[in-house]
CSV table of C-alpha atoms in Angstrom, one decimal:
chain,number,residue,atom,x,y,z
A,139,UNK,CA,-20.4,4.4,-17.3
A,140,UNK,CA,-20.9,7.0,-14.6
A,141,UNK,CA,-19.8,6.2,-11.1
A,142,UNK,CA,-20.7,8.2,-8.0
A,143,UNK,CA,-17.5,8.8,-6.0
A,144,UNK,CA,-19.2,11.7,-4.2
A,145,UNK,CA,-21.5,9.3,-2.4
A,146,UNK,CA,-21.1,9.5,1.4
A,147,UNK,CA,-21.5,6.0,2.9
A,148,UNK,CA,-22.1,5.4,6.6
A,149,UNK,CA,-19.5,2.8,7.7
A,150,UNK,CA,-20.5,2.8,11.3
A,151,UNK,CA,-21.6,-0.5,12.9
A,152,UNK,CA,-19.8,-2.6,10.3
A,153,UNK,CA,-16.7,-3.5,12.5
A,154,UNK,CA,-14.7,-1.2,10.2
A,155,UNK,CA,-11.1,-0.7,11.2
A,156,UNK,CA,-11.3,2.8,9.6
A,157,UNK,CA,-14.2,3.8,11.9
A,158,UNK,CA,-14.0,1.7,15.0
A,159,UNK,CA,-10.4,0.5,15.2
A,160,UNK,CA,-8.3,3.6,14.9
A,161,UNK,CA,-7.3,3.9,18.6
A,162,UNK,CA,-5.9,0.5,18.8
A,163,UNK,CA,-4.1,0.7,15.5
A,164,UNK,CA,-2.6,4.1,15.9
A,165,UNK,CA,-1.9,4.2,19.6
A,166,UNK,CA,-1.6,0.5,20.7
A,167,UNK,CA,-1.7,0.2,24.5
A,168,UNK,CA,-0.9,3.9,25.2
A,169,UNK,CA,-3.4,6.0,27.1
A,170,UNK,CA,-6.2,7.4,24.8
A,171,UNK,CA,-8.5,8.7,27.6
A,172,UNK,CA,-8.0,12.2,26.2
A,173,UNK,CA,-9.6,11.2,22.9
A,174,UNK,CA,-13.3,11.2,23.0
A,175,UNK,CA,-15.4,9.0,20.7
A,176,UNK,CA,-17.0,11.2,18.1
A,177,UNK,CA,-19.1,10.3,15.1
A,178,UNK,CA,-18.1,13.6,13.5
A,179,UNK,CA,-14.4,12.6,13.1
A,180,UNK,CA,-13.2,12.9,9.6
A,181,UNK,CA,-11.3,9.7,8.7
A,182,UNK,CA,-8.4,10.1,6.2
A,183,UNK,CA,-6.0,7.6,7.6
A,184,UNK,CA,-5.9,3.8,7.0
A,185,UNK,CA,-5.4,2.7,3.4
A,186,UNK,CA,-8.8,1.7,2.4
A,187,UNK,CA,-11.2,3.9,0.5
A,188,UNK,CA,-14.5,5.5,1.3
A,189,UNK,CA,-15.7,4.8,-2.2
A,190,UNK,CA,-18.2,2.0,-2.8
A,191,UNK,CA,-16.7,-1.3,-4.0
A,192,UNK,CA,-17.7,-1.4,-7.7
A,193,UNK,CA,-20.9,-3.2,-8.7
A,194,UNK,CA,-19.1,-5.7,-10.9
A,195,UNK,CA,-17.4,-7.0,-7.8
A,196,UNK,CA,-20.4,-6.9,-5.6
A,197,UNK,CA,-22.5,-8.7,-8.2
A,198,UNK,CA,-19.9,-11.5,-8.4
A,199,UNK,CA,-20.2,-11.9,-4.6
A,200,UNK,CA,-24.0,-11.9,-4.8
A,201,UNK,CA,-23.9,-14.6,-7.5
A,202,UNK,CA,-21.6,-16.7,-5.4
A,203,UNK,CA,-23.9,-16.3,-2.4
A,204,UNK,CA,-26.7,-17.6,-4.6
A,205,UNK,CA,-24.8,-20.9,-4.8
A,206,UNK,CA,-26.0,-21.3,-1.1
A,207,UNK,CA,-23.0,-23.1,0.3
A,208,UNK,CA,-19.7,-21.5,1.4
A,209,UNK,CA,-17.7,-24.5,2.2
A,210,UNK,CA,-13.9,-25.0,2.2
A,211,UNK,CA,-12.6,-23.4,-1.0
A,212,UNK,CA,-9.4,-23.2,-3.0
A,213,UNK,CA,-8.4,-22.0,-6.4
A,214,UNK,CA,-8.7,-24.9,-8.9
A,215,UNK,CA,-8.4,-24.9,-12.7
A,216,UNK,CA,-7.1,-22.0,-14.7
A,217,UNK,CA,-9.9,-19.5,-14.8
A,218,UNK,CA,-8.6,-17.3,-12.0
A,219,UNK,CA,-5.0,-17.4,-13.3
A,220,UNK,CA,-6.1,-16.6,-16.8
A,221,UNK,CA,-8.0,-13.5,-15.6
A,222,UNK,CA,-5.0,-12.4,-13.5
A,223,UNK,CA,-2.4,-12.9,-16.1
A,224,UNK,CA,-4.5,-11.3,-18.8
A,225,UNK,CA,-4.6,-8.2,-16.6
A,226,UNK,CA,-0.9,-8.2,-16.0
A,227,UNK,CA,-0.1,-8.7,-19.6
A,228,UNK,CA,-2.4,-6.0,-20.8
A,229,UNK,CA,-1.5,-3.4,-18.2
A,230,UNK,CA,2.2,-4.1,-17.6
A,231,UNK,CA,3.4,-6.5,-20.4
A,232,UNK,CA,4.2,-9.1,-17.7
A,233,UNK,CA,3.4,-12.8,-17.7
A,234,UNK,CA,4.4,-15.8,-15.5
A,235,UNK,CA,3.6,-19.5,-15.4
A,236,UNK,CA,0.6,-20.6,-13.4
A,237,UNK,CA,2.6,-22.9,-11.2
A,238,UNK,CA,4.5,-19.8,-9.8
A,239,UNK,CA,1.2,-18.3,-8.5
A,240,UNK,CA,0.3,-18.9,-4.9
A,241,UNK,CA,-2.0,-17.1,-2.5
A,242,UNK,CA,-2.0,-15.5,1.0
A,243,UNK,CA,-4.5,-14.0,3.3
A,244,UNK,CA,-3.3,-10.4,2.6
A,245,UNK,CA,0.1,-9.3,1.5
A,246,UNK,CA,1.3,-8.5,5.1
A,247,UNK,CA,0.5,-12.1,6.1
A,248,UNK,CA,2.4,-13.3,3.0
A,249,UNK,CA,5.4,-11.1,3.9
A,250,UNK,CA,5.6,-12.5,7.5
A,251,UNK,CA,5.5,-16.0,6.1
A,252,UNK,CA,8.1,-15.4,3.4
A,253,UNK,CA,10.5,-13.7,5.7
A,254,UNK,CA,10.4,-16.8,7.9
A,255,UNK,CA,11.1,-19.1,4.9
A,256,UNK,CA,14.0,-17.0,3.5
A,257,UNK,CA,15.9,-15.7,6.5
A,258,UNK,CA,17.9,-17.5,9.2
A,259,UNK,CA,18.5,-16.2,12.8
A,260,UNK,CA,21.5,-14.0,12.0
A,261,UNK,CA,20.4,-12.7,8.7
A,262,UNK,CA,19.3,-9.0,8.2
A,263,UNK,CA,16.7,-7.4,5.9
A,264,UNK,CA,17.0,-4.1,4.1
A,265,UNK,CA,14.1,-1.7,3.9
A,266,UNK,CA,13.9,1.7,2.2
A,267,UNK,CA,12.8,4.6,4.4
A,268,UNK,CA,10.4,6.2,5.1
A,269,UNK,CA,8.8,2.8,5.1
A,270,UNK,CA,5.4,1.3,5.5
A,271,UNK,CA,5.4,0.0,9.1
A,272,UNK,CA,4.5,-3.7,8.4
A,273,UNK,CA,7.7,-4.3,6.4
A,274,UNK,CA,9.6,-3.9,9.7
A,275,UNK,CA,6.9,-5.8,11.6
A,276,UNK,CA,7.3,-8.8,9.3
A,277,UNK,CA,10.9,-8.9,10.2
A,278,UNK,CA,10.4,-8.3,13.9
A,279,UNK,CA,7.9,-11.2,14.1
A,280,UNK,CA,10.6,-13.5,12.6
A,281,UNK,CA,13.3,-12.0,14.9
A,282,UNK,CA,15.2,-10.6,11.9
A,283,UNK,CA,17.1,-7.4,12.2
A,284,UNK,CA,16.3,-4.5,9.8
A,285,UNK,CA,18.8,-2.2,8.1
A,286,UNK,CA,17.6,1.1,6.7
A,287,UNK,CA,18.5,2.7,3.4
A,288,UNK,CA,17.0,6.3,3.5
A,289,UNK,CA,15.6,7.5,0.3
A,290,UNK,CA,16.9,10.9,-0.9
A,291,UNK,CA,14.2,13.6,-0.6
A,292,UNK,CA,14.3,16.3,-3.2
A,293,UNK,CA,11.5,18.6,-2.0
A,294,UNK,CA,9.0,15.7,-1.9
A,295,UNK,CA,10.4,13.7,-4.8
A,296,UNK,CA,12.2,10.6,-3.5
A,297,UNK,CA,15.1,8.7,-5.1
A,298,UNK,CA,17.1,5.6,-4.2
A,299,UNK,CA,20.6,6.1,-2.8
A,300,UNK,CA,22.2,3.3,-4.8
A,301,UNK,CA,25.7,3.9,-3.2
A,302,UNK,CA,24.2,3.5,0.2
A,303,UNK,CA,22.4,0.3,-0.9
A,304,UNK,CA,25.6,-1.2,-2.4
A,305,UNK,CA,27.5,-0.4,0.8
A,306,UNK,CA,25.0,-2.0,3.1
A,307,UNK,CA,24.3,-5.2,1.1
A,308,UNK,CA,28.0,-5.7,0.9
A,309,UNK,CA,28.8,-5.2,4.6
A,310,UNK,CA,25.7,-5.9,6.7
A,311,UNK,CA,24.9,-9.6,6.1
A,312,UNK,CA,21.7,-8.7,4.3
A,313,UNK,CA,19.7,-11.8,3.1
A,314,UNK,CA,16.5,-10.0,2.0
A,315,UNK,CA,15.2,-6.7,0.9
A,316,UNK,CA,11.5,-5.7,1.1
A,317,UNK,CA,10.6,-3.1,-1.4
A,318,UNK,CA,7.4,-1.2,-2.2
A,319,UNK,CA,6.8,-0.7,-5.9
A,320,UNK,CA,5.1,1.8,-6.1
A,321,UNK,CA,6.5,3.2,-2.9
A,322,UNK,CA,4.4,3.7,0.3
A,323,UNK,CA,4.2,6.3,1.7
A,324,UNK,CA,5.9,8.6,-0.8
A,325,UNK,CA,4.0,7.4,-3.9
A,326,UNK,CA,7.0,7.1,-6.2
A,327,UNK,CA,6.5,5.0,-9.4
A,328,UNK,CA,10.0,3.5,-9.9
A,329,UNK,CA,11.3,3.5,-13.5
A,330,UNK,CA,12.5,0.4,-15.3
A,331,UNK,CA,16.1,1.8,-15.1
A,332,UNK,CA,15.9,2.3,-11.3
A,333,UNK,CA,14.5,-1.2,-10.8
A,334,UNK,CA,17.2,-2.7,-13.0
A,335,UNK,CA,19.9,-0.9,-11.2
A,336,UNK,CA,18.6,-2.0,-7.8
A,337,UNK,CA,17.9,-5.6,-9.0
A,338,UNK,CA,21.5,-5.9,-10.3
A,339,UNK,CA,22.8,-4.9,-6.9
A,340,UNK,CA,20.6,-7.6,-5.3
A,341,UNK,CA,21.7,-10.2,-7.8
A,342,UNK,CA,25.4,-9.4,-7.5
A,343,UNK,CA,25.1,-9.9,-3.7
A,344,UNK,CA,22.7,-12.9,-3.8
A,345,UNK,CA,20.0,-10.9,-1.9
A,346,UNK,CA,16.4,-11.9,-2.1
A,347,UNK,CA,13.9,-9.2,-2.9
A,348,UNK,CA,10.1,-9.1,-2.2
A,349,UNK,CA,8.4,-6.5,-4.3
A,350,UNK,CA,5.1,-5.3,-2.7
A,351,UNK,CA,3.1,-4.1,-5.7
A,352,UNK,CA,-0.3,-3.6,-4.0
A,353,UNK,CA,-0.7,0.0,-5.2
A,354,UNK,CA,0.4,-0.6,-8.8
A,355,UNK,CA,-3.1,0.1,-10.3
A,356,UNK,CA,-3.7,3.3,-8.4
A,357,UNK,CA,-1.6,5.8,-10.4
A,358,UNK,CA,-1.7,9.2,-12.1
A,359,UNK,CA,-2.8,9.2,-15.7
A,360,UNK,CA,0.7,9.8,-17.1
A,361,UNK,CA,2.4,7.0,-15.2
A,362,UNK,CA,3.1,3.3,-16.1
A,363,UNK,CA,3.8,0.5,-13.6
A,364,UNK,CA,6.8,-1.8,-14.2
A,365,UNK,CA,6.8,-5.1,-12.2
A,366,UNK,CA,10.2,-5.6,-10.6
A,367,UNK,CA,10.3,-9.2,-12.0
A,368,UNK,CA,9.8,-7.8,-15.5
A,369,UNK,CA,12.6,-5.2,-15.1
A,370,UNK,CA,15.1,-7.9,-13.9
A,371,UNK,CA,13.9,-11.1,-15.6
A,372,UNK,CA,17.0,-13.1,-15.2
A,373,UNK,CA,17.0,-13.2,-11.3
A,374,UNK,CA,14.6,-15.8,-9.8
A,375,UNK,CA,15.0,-14.5,-6.2
A,376,UNK,CA,12.6,-11.6,-6.9
A,377,UNK,CA,9.1,-12.4,-5.4
A,378,UNK,CA,6.1,-10.3,-6.6
A,379,UNK,CA,3.1,-9.7,-4.4
A,380,UNK,CA,0.0,-8.1,-5.9
A,381,UNK,CA,-3.7,-7.7,-4.8
A,382,UNK,CA,-6.8,-5.9,-5.9
A,383,UNK,CA,-7.6,-5.1,-2.2
A,384,UNK,CA,-6.5,-1.4,-2.5
A,385,UNK,CA,-7.6,-0.6,-6.1
A,386,UNK,CA,-11.1,-2.1,-5.7
A,387,UNK,CA,-11.6,-1.5,-2.0
A,388,UNK,CA,-11.9,-5.2,-1.0
A,389,UNK,CA,-9.1,-5.2,1.6
A,390,UNK,CA,-11.4,-7.0,4.1
A,391,UNK,CA,-11.6,-10.0,1.9
A,392,UNK,CA,-7.9,-10.8,2.7
A,393,UNK,CA,-6.8,-12.3,-0.6
A,394,UNK,CA,-3.5,-11.7,-2.4
A,395,UNK,CA,-1.3,-13.1,-5.1
A,396,UNK,CA,2.3,-14.1,-4.6
A,397,UNK,CA,4.4,-15.0,-7.6
A,398,UNK,CA,7.4,-17.1,-6.6
A,399,UNK,CA,9.9,-17.9,-9.4
A,400,UNK,CA,12.5,-19.7,-7.3
A,401,UNK,CA,11.8,-23.5,-7.4
A,402,UNK,CA,13.3,-24.1,-3.9
A,403,UNK,CA,11.3,-21.4,-2.2
A,404,UNK,CA,8.2,-22.4,-4.1
A,405,UNK,CA,8.6,-25.9,-2.8
A,406,UNK,CA,9.0,-24.6,0.7
A,407,UNK,CA,5.9,-22.5,0.4
A,408,UNK,CA,3.8,-25.3,-0.9
A,409,UNK,CA,5.1,-27.7,1.7
A,410,UNK,CA,4.5,-25.4,4.8
A,411,UNK,CA,1.8,-22.9,3.9
A,412,UNK,CA,-1.5,-23.8,5.3
A,413,UNK,CA,-4.9,-22.3,4.4
A,414,UNK,CA,-7.9,-22.4,2.1
A,415,UNK,CA,-9.4,-19.4,0.5
A,416,UNK,CA,-12.5,-17.4,1.1
A,417,UNK,CA,-14.9,-18.3,-1.7
A,418,UNK,CA,-16.2,-14.7,-1.9
A,419,UNK,CA,-12.6,-13.4,-2.1
A,420,UNK,CA,-11.8,-15.5,-5.1
A,421,UNK,CA,-14.8,-14.5,-7.2
A,422,UNK,CA,-14.6,-10.8,-6.1
A,423,UNK,CA,-10.9,-10.5,-7.2
A,424,UNK,CA,-11.5,-12.4,-10.4
A,425,UNK,CA,-14.4,-10.1,-11.3
A,426,UNK,CA,-12.2,-7.1,-10.7
A,427,UNK,CA,-9.7,-8.4,-13.2
A,428,UNK,CA,-12.3,-9.4,-15.8
A,429,UNK,CA,-14.7,-6.5,-15.5
A,430,UNK,CA,-13.3,-3.7,-13.4
A,431,UNK,CA,-11.0,-1.7,-15.7
A,432,UNK,CA,-13.6,0.9,-16.6
A,433,UNK,CA,-14.4,1.6,-12.9
A,434,UNK,CA,-10.7,1.7,-12.1
A,435,UNK,CA,-10.0,4.3,-14.7
A,436,UNK,CA,-12.9,6.5,-13.4
A,437,UNK,CA,-11.7,6.1,-9.9
A,438,UNK,CA,-8.1,7.1,-10.8
A,439,UNK,CA,-9.5,10.2,-12.7
A,440,UNK,CA,-11.4,11.2,-9.5
A,441,UNK,CA,-8.2,10.8,-7.5
A,442,UNK,CA,-6.3,13.0,-10.0
A,443,UNK,CA,-8.8,15.8,-9.3
A,444,UNK,CA,-8.6,15.3,-5.6
A,445,UNK,CA,-4.8,15.5,-5.7
A,446,UNK,CA,-5.0,18.7,-7.8
A,447,UNK,CA,-7.4,20.2,-5.3
A,448,UNK,CA,-5.1,19.2,-2.4
A,449,UNK,CA,-2.0,20.7,-4.1
A,450,UNK,CA,-3.8,24.0,-4.8
A,451,UNK,CA,-5.1,24.1,-1.2
A,452,UNK,CA,-1.7,23.6,0.4
A,453,UNK,CA,-0.1,26.1,-1.9
A,454,UNK,CA,-2.7,28.8,-0.9
A,455,UNK,CA,-3.6,27.9,2.6
A,456,UNK,CA,-0.6,26.2,4.1
A,457,UNK,CA,2.2,27.6,2.0
A,458,UNK,CA,5.0,26.3,4.2
A,459,UNK,CA,3.9,22.7,3.8
A,460,UNK,CA,6.0,20.7,1.4
A,461,UNK,CA,4.1,18.4,-1.0
A,462,UNK,CA,4.4,16.9,-4.4
A,463,UNK,CA,1.5,15.0,-6.0
A,464,UNK,CA,2.5,11.3,-5.8
A,465,UNK,CA,2.9,9.3,-9.0
A,466,UNK,CA,0.8,6.5,-7.5
A,467,UNK,CA,-1.4,5.6,-4.5
A,468,UNK,CA,-4.2,7.6,-3.0
A,469,UNK,CA,-2.0,8.7,-0.2
A,470,UNK,CA,-0.6,12.2,0.2
A,471,UNK,CA,2.8,12.5,2.0
A,472,UNK,CA,3.0,16.0,3.3
A,473,UNK,CA,5.9,17.6,5.2
A,474,UNK,CA,4.5,19.9,8.0
A,475,UNK,CA,7.8,20.4,9.7
A,476,UNK,CA,7.5,24.2,9.6
A,477,UNK,CA,4.1,24.2,11.3
A,478,UNK,CA,5.1,21.6,13.9
A,479,UNK,CA,8.0,23.7,14.9
A,480,UNK,CA,6.0,26.9,14.9
A,481,UNK,CA,3.3,25.4,17.2
A,482,UNK,CA,5.9,23.5,19.3
A,483,UNK,CA,3.9,20.3,18.9
A,484,UNK,CA,5.3,17.6,21.2
A,485,UNK,CA,2.8,14.8,20.8
A,486,UNK,CA,2.1,12.4,18.0
A,487,UNK,CA,0.7,13.9,14.9
A,488,UNK,CA,-2.1,11.5,14.9
A,489,UNK,CA,-3.2,12.4,18.4
A,490,UNK,CA,-2.7,16.2,17.7
A,491,UNK,CA,-5.0,16.2,14.7
A,492,UNK,CA,-7.7,14.1,16.4
A,493,UNK,CA,-7.8,16.4,19.4
A,494,UNK,CA,-7.4,19.7,17.6
A,495,UNK,CA,-8.9,19.2,14.2
A,496,UNK,CA,-11.3,16.3,14.6
A,497,UNK,CA,-9.4,14.6,11.7
A,498,UNK,CA,-7.8,11.1,11.8
A,499,UNK,CA,-4.6,11.0,9.7
A,500,UNK,CA,-1.3,9.1,10.2
A,501,UNK,CA,1.8,10.8,11.4
A,502,UNK,CA,5.5,10.1,11.1
A,503,UNK,CA,5.3,7.8,14.1
A,504,UNK,CA,3.3,5.3,12.0
A,505,UNK,CA,6.2,4.9,9.6
A,506,UNK,CA,9.7,3.6,9.8
A,507,UNK,CA,12.6,6.0,10.0
A,508,UNK,CA,13.2,9.1,7.8
A,509,UNK,CA,9.7,10.4,8.2
A,510,UNK,CA,10.1,13.2,10.7
A,511,UNK,CA,7.6,16.1,10.3
A,512,UNK,CA,5.4,14.3,7.8
A,513,UNK,CA,1.8,13.2,7.8
A,514,UNK,CA,0.1,10.7,5.4
A,515,UNK,CA,-3.4,11.7,4.3
A,516,UNK,CA,-5.7,9.2,2.5
A,517,UNK,CA,-7.6,11.2,-0.1
A,518,UNK,CA,-9.7,8.3,-1.4
A,519,UNK,CA,-12.8,10.0,0.0
A,520,UNK,CA,-15.6,12.0,-1.4
A,521,UNK,CA,-14.4,15.5,-2.4
A,522,UNK,CA,-16.6,17.3,0.0
A,523,UNK,CA,-15.3,15.2,2.9
A,524,UNK,CA,-11.7,15.9,1.8
A,525,UNK,CA,-12.4,19.7,1.6
A,526,UNK,CA,-13.9,19.7,5.1
A,527,UNK,CA,-11.0,17.7,6.5
A,528,UNK,CA,-8.4,20.0,4.9
A,529,UNK,CA,-10.0,23.1,6.4
A,530,UNK,CA,-9.9,21.5,9.8
A,531,UNK,CA,-6.3,20.6,9.4
A,532,UNK,CA,-5.5,24.2,8.4
A,533,UNK,CA,-7.4,25.6,11.4
A,534,UNK,CA,-5.4,23.4,13.8
A,535,UNK,CA,-2.1,24.6,12.4
A,536,UNK,CA,-2.5,28.4,11.8
C-alpha cells in the first residue's frame, strides 16, 4: 500500500505537547518571556511523530467507539497476548509466558513504579550516558542516587565501557541498571554479544536491569533488534519494557507492556500496582501488532531517506558538525560543538534555536551527562518540513 508521509497535519488546538507544551517541558519554571508564541515554529523535538497514526490503528479505535460504552477496562483472555507475542516471535525470535506480562500507563510511569519496588533507600542505580532524562527522573522520584557510566564516543558511534561498568557495579552499591535498547539519544542498536557481556556483569553482581525497548521497531533496514532478555535468558532479574507508542505514533494513549520474569517482583507488582486500562489503548495497540507491519516498513523506509538527506545536508552545509546515521530511532544526535564555540553561545541550545532559527529541538541540557555540545533532532516529520528546519538551523549557525 501507499502511505502519505509527506502530509502536513495541523496539530494546533489538540492539547499537543509537541505544539503547546514545549515551554514547560523544555524550560520548566525558568523565564521564557523572551520566547514569543509563533505558529510558524518548526517542531523537531519531542519524541512523537508528525506522521498520521496508521488507518489500521484508527479503524480499531473507531470500531471500539461504535461499541458505545467506554467503561472500566482491563486486558482479559489471551487475544492481546497472542498478538503481542506473535509480533515478538516473528520479529525478534523472542517469546515469554502470558503470566509474565503486565501493563503500565507509559514506560516512564512503569520505570518510576519499578524503581520503587526494586530499590531501598541506600541503593544506587546505574545509567549509561548520555541518557534519556526520565531514567534519572525515575530514580530521583524514588530518592535513589544515580551513578553514570559514560558511553565511549567514536566520532558519533557509541560503545559501552565494560571496564567502567564492572568497576562501578562492584564498588558503588548499585542495585539496578536502567538501560535503553536501542539507545536514546545516540540510536545504537546493541549486538547480542554486547548485551550478553553486560548481562553477565549484572548477573555476577546480582544487579537488576530494566531494558527500555520502546524504539526497537524503528530501525534502519540493515539492523535487527535483540531483546535483552533473549540475549541473557538465564537471568530472571532482567525486566523488558516495550510499547507501540513510538512506532505507531500513539504515545498519548499511554499503554505499555512490561515483562517481569522474577516471581517475587511479579508478585509485588500484582499486589501493589493499581490501574485499569484505556479501552481505546488496548484495541489500538493490538491492531498495530496484528495489522501494522506493512505501514511500519513503509515508515522506516521514509525515515531512511530522511536520514540520508540529513547526513548529506550536514556534510555539505555544516561540515564541522559530527553526525552518524543512527542504527535505530527517528532521532538524530548531532555534535555542534565547533559552531557553539565559534558563536560563543552561552544559553541553552533549545532556547538559542527557538530564538534564532524558529526551530524547536532538544539540546544537551535535556539529557543526562556526557552530552555537551549536542542537539537531538526528531526527523519523523514530512521531508519538506525537515528541509526547511535544517536550513533555518544552518542560518542560525553560520
